[in-house]
XYZ file of C-alpha atoms in Angstrom:
364
model
C 0.224 0.046 0.407
C 1.258 3.080 -0.840
C 1.092 5.895 1.866
C 0.153 8.675 -0.308
C -3.992 9.057 1.003
C -2.565 9.273 4.932
C -0.091 11.742 4.451
C -3.005 13.854 3.660
C -4.544 16.731 6.008
C -8.143 16.742 3.962
C -11.157 14.485 6.045
C -10.605 11.270 3.987
C -7.447 10.687 5.604
C -8.676 11.694 9.170
C -10.868 9.033 8.472
C -8.323 7.080 6.862
C -5.769 7.727 10.311
C -8.986 7.017 12.750
C -10.231 3.189 11.104
C -5.929 1.705 11.204
C -5.113 3.644 14.992
C -8.763 1.128 15.909
C -7.606 -1.852 13.713
C -3.479 -1.680 15.006
C -3.564 0.263 18.158
C -0.726 2.676 16.470
C -1.067 6.389 18.481
C -2.333 9.337 16.870
C 1.159 11.126 16.592
C 2.497 8.195 14.109
C 0.537 10.107 11.252
C 2.620 13.146 12.084
C 5.679 14.727 10.171
C 8.180 13.750 13.045
C 7.241 11.027 12.014
C 6.313 10.877 8.257
C 10.016 11.961 7.828
C 11.949 9.990 10.284
C 14.824 7.691 9.779
C 13.178 4.966 10.969
C 12.063 3.707 14.778
C 9.890 0.926 16.184
C 7.329 1.265 19.119
C 4.621 -1.607 20.660
C 2.275 -1.538 23.177
C -0.048 -4.116 24.588
C -3.661 -3.886 24.184
C -6.220 -6.204 25.970
C -7.406 -9.430 26.004
C -3.770 -10.270 25.130
C -3.310 -8.327 20.873
C -0.006 -6.714 20.693
C 0.510 -4.010 18.285
C 3.907 -2.912 16.496
C 4.488 0.145 14.577
C 8.056 0.937 12.923
C 10.014 1.733 10.039
C 12.576 1.417 7.819
C 14.480 4.131 5.408
C 16.865 2.770 3.173
C 18.620 4.580 -0.116
C 19.128 2.684 -3.701
C 21.216 3.778 -6.151
C 20.279 2.554 -9.638
C 21.666 2.666 -13.230
C 21.053 6.002 -15.239
C 19.216 5.076 -18.434
C 21.715 5.974 -21.567
C 24.696 6.335 -19.223
C 27.481 3.679 -18.248
C 27.019 2.926 -13.885
C 28.517 3.909 -11.872
C 29.966 6.822 -13.439
C 26.061 7.613 -13.427
C 22.948 7.025 -11.453
C 20.172 8.601 -10.347
C 18.927 7.650 -6.933
C 15.468 6.777 -4.372
C 14.224 6.494 -0.598
C 12.248 3.029 0.311
C 10.422 4.877 3.302
C 8.389 1.882 4.678
C 6.128 2.211 7.199
C 4.940 -0.981 8.378
C 1.927 -1.830 11.729
C 0.846 -5.488 13.067
C -1.883 -6.344 14.904
C -1.911 -9.753 16.859
C -3.883 -11.775 19.481
C -3.503 -15.630 19.633
C -7.308 -15.569 19.633
C -8.190 -13.141 17.148
C -7.005 -11.005 14.071
C -3.624 -11.252 13.051
C -2.715 -8.759 10.300
C 0.181 -5.555 9.020
C 0.093 -3.676 7.203
C 2.969 -3.206 4.990
C 3.486 1.024 3.716
C 5.635 2.220 0.391
C 7.380 -1.083 -0.308
C 9.779 -1.806 -3.306
C 8.429 -4.151 -5.203
C 11.783 -7.568 -4.978
C 10.302 -6.551 -0.525
C 7.013 -7.188 -1.151
C 7.641 -10.029 -3.168
C 10.057 -11.495 -0.568
C 7.938 -11.627 1.983
C 5.089 -13.116 -0.322
C 7.714 -15.813 -1.105
C 8.704 -15.781 3.134
C 4.613 -15.722 3.950
C 4.194 -19.166 1.391
C 6.862 -20.411 2.716
C 5.714 -19.973 6.748
C 4.977 -23.062 9.456
C 1.305 -21.086 10.012
C 1.812 -22.319 13.751
C 4.688 -19.712 14.248
C 1.575 -17.259 13.242
C -0.894 -18.849 15.944
C 2.471 -17.919 18.136
C 4.071 -15.291 18.133
C 3.376 -11.680 16.784
C 6.773 -11.453 15.901
C 6.746 -14.142 13.862
C 5.545 -11.288 11.122
C 8.625 -9.279 11.811
C 10.734 -12.120 11.639
C 10.126 -11.723 7.697
C 9.752 -8.112 6.587
C 13.061 -7.834 8.615
C 14.686 -10.908 6.097
C 13.137 -9.179 3.427
C 14.914 -5.867 5.105
C 18.554 -7.219 4.902
C 18.262 -8.051 1.129
C 17.268 -4.065 0.564
C 20.495 -3.391 2.361
C 22.372 -5.626 1.113
C 21.567 -4.953 -2.705
C 21.526 -1.038 -2.070
C 25.178 -1.064 0.044
C 26.508 -3.243 -2.966
C 25.587 -0.584 -5.456
C 27.183 2.222 -3.142
C 30.298 -0.130 -2.896
C 30.400 -0.025 -6.462
C 30.754 4.013 -6.932
C 33.326 3.972 -4.208
C 35.364 1.002 -6.156
C 35.143 2.761 -9.334
C 36.316 5.988 -7.449
C 39.274 4.056 -6.368
C 40.402 2.710 -9.451
C 40.163 5.676 -11.371
C 43.133 6.532 -9.439
C 44.538 4.006 -10.046
C 43.678 3.770 -13.854
C 45.563 7.319 -13.838
C 47.930 6.623 -12.612
C 48.595 3.816 -15.696
C 47.443 6.983 -17.565
C 50.568 9.841 -16.116
C 52.956 6.329 -16.337
C 52.839 5.666 -19.968
C 54.096 9.519 -20.599
C 57.140 8.508 -18.523
C 59.885 6.127 -18.204
C 60.880 6.339 -15.065
C 59.605 3.128 -12.826
C 60.879 3.640 -9.098
C 57.214 4.603 -9.706
C 54.746 2.661 -7.939
C 51.042 2.557 -7.965
C 50.411 2.492 -4.278
C 51.825 6.083 -3.876
C 50.046 7.570 -6.699
C 52.526 10.215 -7.801
C 50.954 12.094 -10.811
C 53.404 13.596 -13.731
C 50.343 15.249 -15.326
C 48.161 17.870 -13.456
C 45.902 16.242 -11.594
C 42.319 16.967 -12.238
C 39.959 15.347 -9.783
C 35.644 15.751 -9.733
C 35.116 17.061 -6.976
C 31.425 16.842 -7.200
C 31.628 12.931 -7.920
C 33.375 12.807 -4.780
C 31.541 14.848 -2.373
C 28.509 12.846 -4.072
C 29.311 9.480 -3.065
C 30.112 10.751 0.088
C 26.578 12.571 0.737
C 25.091 9.047 -0.728
C 27.463 6.889 1.994
C 27.094 9.200 5.155
C 22.787 8.559 4.270
C 23.989 5.197 3.846
C 25.392 5.012 7.067
C 22.685 6.494 9.383
C 20.181 4.614 8.073
C 22.074 1.844 9.416
C 22.651 3.518 12.540
C 19.244 3.835 13.583
C 18.217 0.541 11.927
C 20.972 -1.173 14.064
C 18.951 0.130 17.226
C 15.792 -0.420 15.793
C 16.095 -4.400 15.592
C 18.216 -4.419 18.589
C 15.158 -2.623 20.891
C 12.842 -4.507 18.979
C 15.133 -7.989 19.302
C 14.870 -6.810 23.487
C 11.193 -5.910 22.979
C 11.328 -10.044 22.261
C 12.825 -11.221 24.569
C 10.905 -9.152 26.925
C 8.060 -11.371 25.950
C 9.605 -14.332 25.833
C 10.227 -14.043 29.347
C 6.545 -12.794 30.530
C 5.697 -16.099 29.131
C 8.179 -18.348 30.633
C 5.103 -20.270 31.720
C 3.804 -20.920 27.813
C 3.384 -24.163 25.940
C 6.610 -25.808 25.476
C 5.396 -25.776 21.335
C 4.924 -22.112 21.820
C 8.073 -21.147 23.136
C 10.266 -23.267 20.748
C 8.799 -21.399 18.125
C 9.365 -17.983 20.286
C 13.677 -18.969 20.275
C 13.805 -20.480 17.014
C 12.010 -16.430 15.507
C 14.466 -14.634 18.418
C 16.911 -16.780 16.958
C 16.342 -15.195 13.642
C 15.838 -11.734 14.872
C 19.475 -11.811 16.604
C 20.818 -13.517 13.976
C 19.755 -10.751 10.976
C 20.326 -7.444 13.379
C 24.224 -9.114 13.130
C 23.480 -9.076 9.497
C 22.550 -5.801 9.659
C 25.597 -4.755 12.203
C 27.563 -6.497 10.108
C 26.355 -3.973 6.807
C 27.128 -1.228 9.206
C 30.294 -1.892 9.576
C 30.999 -2.875 5.967
C 29.188 0.840 4.765
C 31.683 2.899 8.074
C 34.622 1.417 6.403
C 33.447 2.696 3.089
C 33.299 5.822 4.864
C 36.764 6.131 5.488
C 38.335 3.865 2.008
C 36.270 7.411 0.762
C 37.074 10.007 2.543
C 40.840 8.549 2.303
C 40.495 9.003 -1.350
C 38.945 12.591 -1.144
C 42.134 13.619 1.232
C 44.086 11.386 -1.652
C 42.880 14.038 -4.755
C 43.258 17.296 -2.174
C 47.238 16.098 -1.624
C 48.030 14.693 -5.209
C 46.784 18.344 -6.494
C 48.751 20.595 -3.362
C 51.735 18.299 -4.247
C 51.243 19.298 -8.237
C 51.322 22.990 -6.974
C 54.336 22.071 -4.781
C 56.366 21.365 -7.401
C 54.880 24.007 -9.600
C 56.083 25.880 -6.848
C 59.441 24.918 -6.749
C 59.364 24.871 -10.698
C 58.723 28.326 -10.809
C 61.180 29.692 -7.481
C 64.215 27.750 -9.942
C 63.278 29.893 -12.709
C 63.627 33.176 -10.308
C 66.608 31.939 -8.842
C 68.294 31.651 -12.316
C 66.606 35.079 -13.000
C 68.324 36.385 -9.649
C 71.415 34.794 -10.736
C 71.317 36.770 -14.161
C 70.459 39.905 -12.393
C 73.368 39.446 -9.652
C 76.170 39.139 -12.451
C 75.047 42.173 -14.270
C 74.228 44.642 -11.541
C 78.188 45.664 -10.259
C 78.234 45.945 -13.879
C 75.738 48.224 -14.538
C 76.514 49.789 -11.256
C 80.065 50.716 -11.857
C 78.482 51.638 -15.201
C 75.927 54.165 -13.797
C 78.514 55.478 -11.414
C 81.335 56.455 -13.994
C 78.348 58.134 -16.766
C 76.677 60.848 -14.151
C 77.849 64.200 -14.987
C 80.239 64.272 -11.576
C 82.816 63.321 -13.986
C 84.331 65.021 -17.446
C 86.791 63.328 -19.549
C 86.612 65.356 -21.628
C 90.337 67.860 -19.927
C 92.677 69.629 -21.814
C 94.997 67.237 -21.016
C 93.030 63.632 -21.441
C 91.924 62.557 -17.756
C 89.362 62.343 -15.795
C 88.444 65.410 -13.586
C 85.798 64.614 -10.499
C 83.973 67.207 -9.569
C 83.572 69.362 -6.346
C 79.641 68.622 -6.101
C 79.924 64.704 -5.905
C 79.188 64.665 -2.402
C 76.342 65.865 -3.329
C 76.069 62.192 -4.802
C 76.123 60.660 -1.341
C 74.466 62.785 0.547
C 71.251 61.697 -0.955
C 71.793 57.834 -2.285
C 72.868 56.850 1.703
C 70.160 58.259 2.877
C 67.781 56.815 0.342
C 69.617 53.716 1.140
C 69.114 53.626 4.363
C 65.761 54.324 4.868
C 64.798 51.278 1.964
C 66.131 48.972 4.736
C 65.201 50.058 6.924
C 61.542 49.701 5.922
C 61.555 46.370 4.513
C 63.190 45.821 8.153
C 60.147 47.169 10.117
C 57.760 47.232 7.222
C 55.232 45.186 9.200
C 55.737 47.018 11.810
C 54.575 50.046 10.255
C 52.018 48.391 8.541
C 50.536 47.429 11.691
C 50.851 51.051 13.264
C 48.974 52.187 10.522
C 45.765 50.158 10.814
C 45.938 50.541 14.237
C 44.856 54.414 14.117
C 41.474 55.225 13.722
């Protein structure tokens, strides 16, 4: 069933809310925006005449192939916002309502129900839940493996860029794990951060689902303890369901660990991309600095001769004398009177420039 009608605020939706609350026993606040936008929850309650009701929600993000584009380089995604309401009484109605489930999950639930032992549903209200959670495990499995393909493609892209870079150089001392580049690196930051967003969401939903299932398993264990005097056949069914729920909880926890590992791997690729670009620019800066040193060396080579030529070309010197010799003007001291103070002032400005700027910046 789709939840679009239930999310409306019209009279028809309110009537559906009332009927569902009466039949399934969920609280009225379940229809609030807080619950509709939640990334997962589990609630339950014991009603009169041995009736037990539960309401819970799973959130899964699934990536898909983009039509006409190669996967995993290009993809689209969708959110599975699955809600469930169950009601059970040993001598009465046993029902579960599934909202917004993908087709694969619906098929899995129907297949499991067809193959299930009917006695389980007579003995334990959580017999529904083991079927639902088993299908949720499959949904998360598909979700995390498609996301893994995206992360792996990012990692392989770095290795492929390395191979292309090495093809243009004869340096055999380059090790693949260091991923150096003789070319300008051009990482696709938009793709990196978009993939990171999906990994974060996957980890978030798995963390919530792990806690949700932990709450479900604990609630079922409490029910087993309260019904410890039940017939052995019923207790055997409860223990088997408890074992199944615990197994599925462990699988979801394993998915969570895998997602956290993918998150670390992908973050490592992002850091490597930034560091590779920084390393490349650092090498370029070294080359530029070497060129500037060459220019500075040439300047130093020609500066003394230029200085001497400038001095002797001043009007303080005269070689047009009658005896053919050089004559020095008696006013040559004027040159030193201006040159020495200006030189001192220039050096002082270089040494004290930062302090002078700070002083003037403090003046309002």
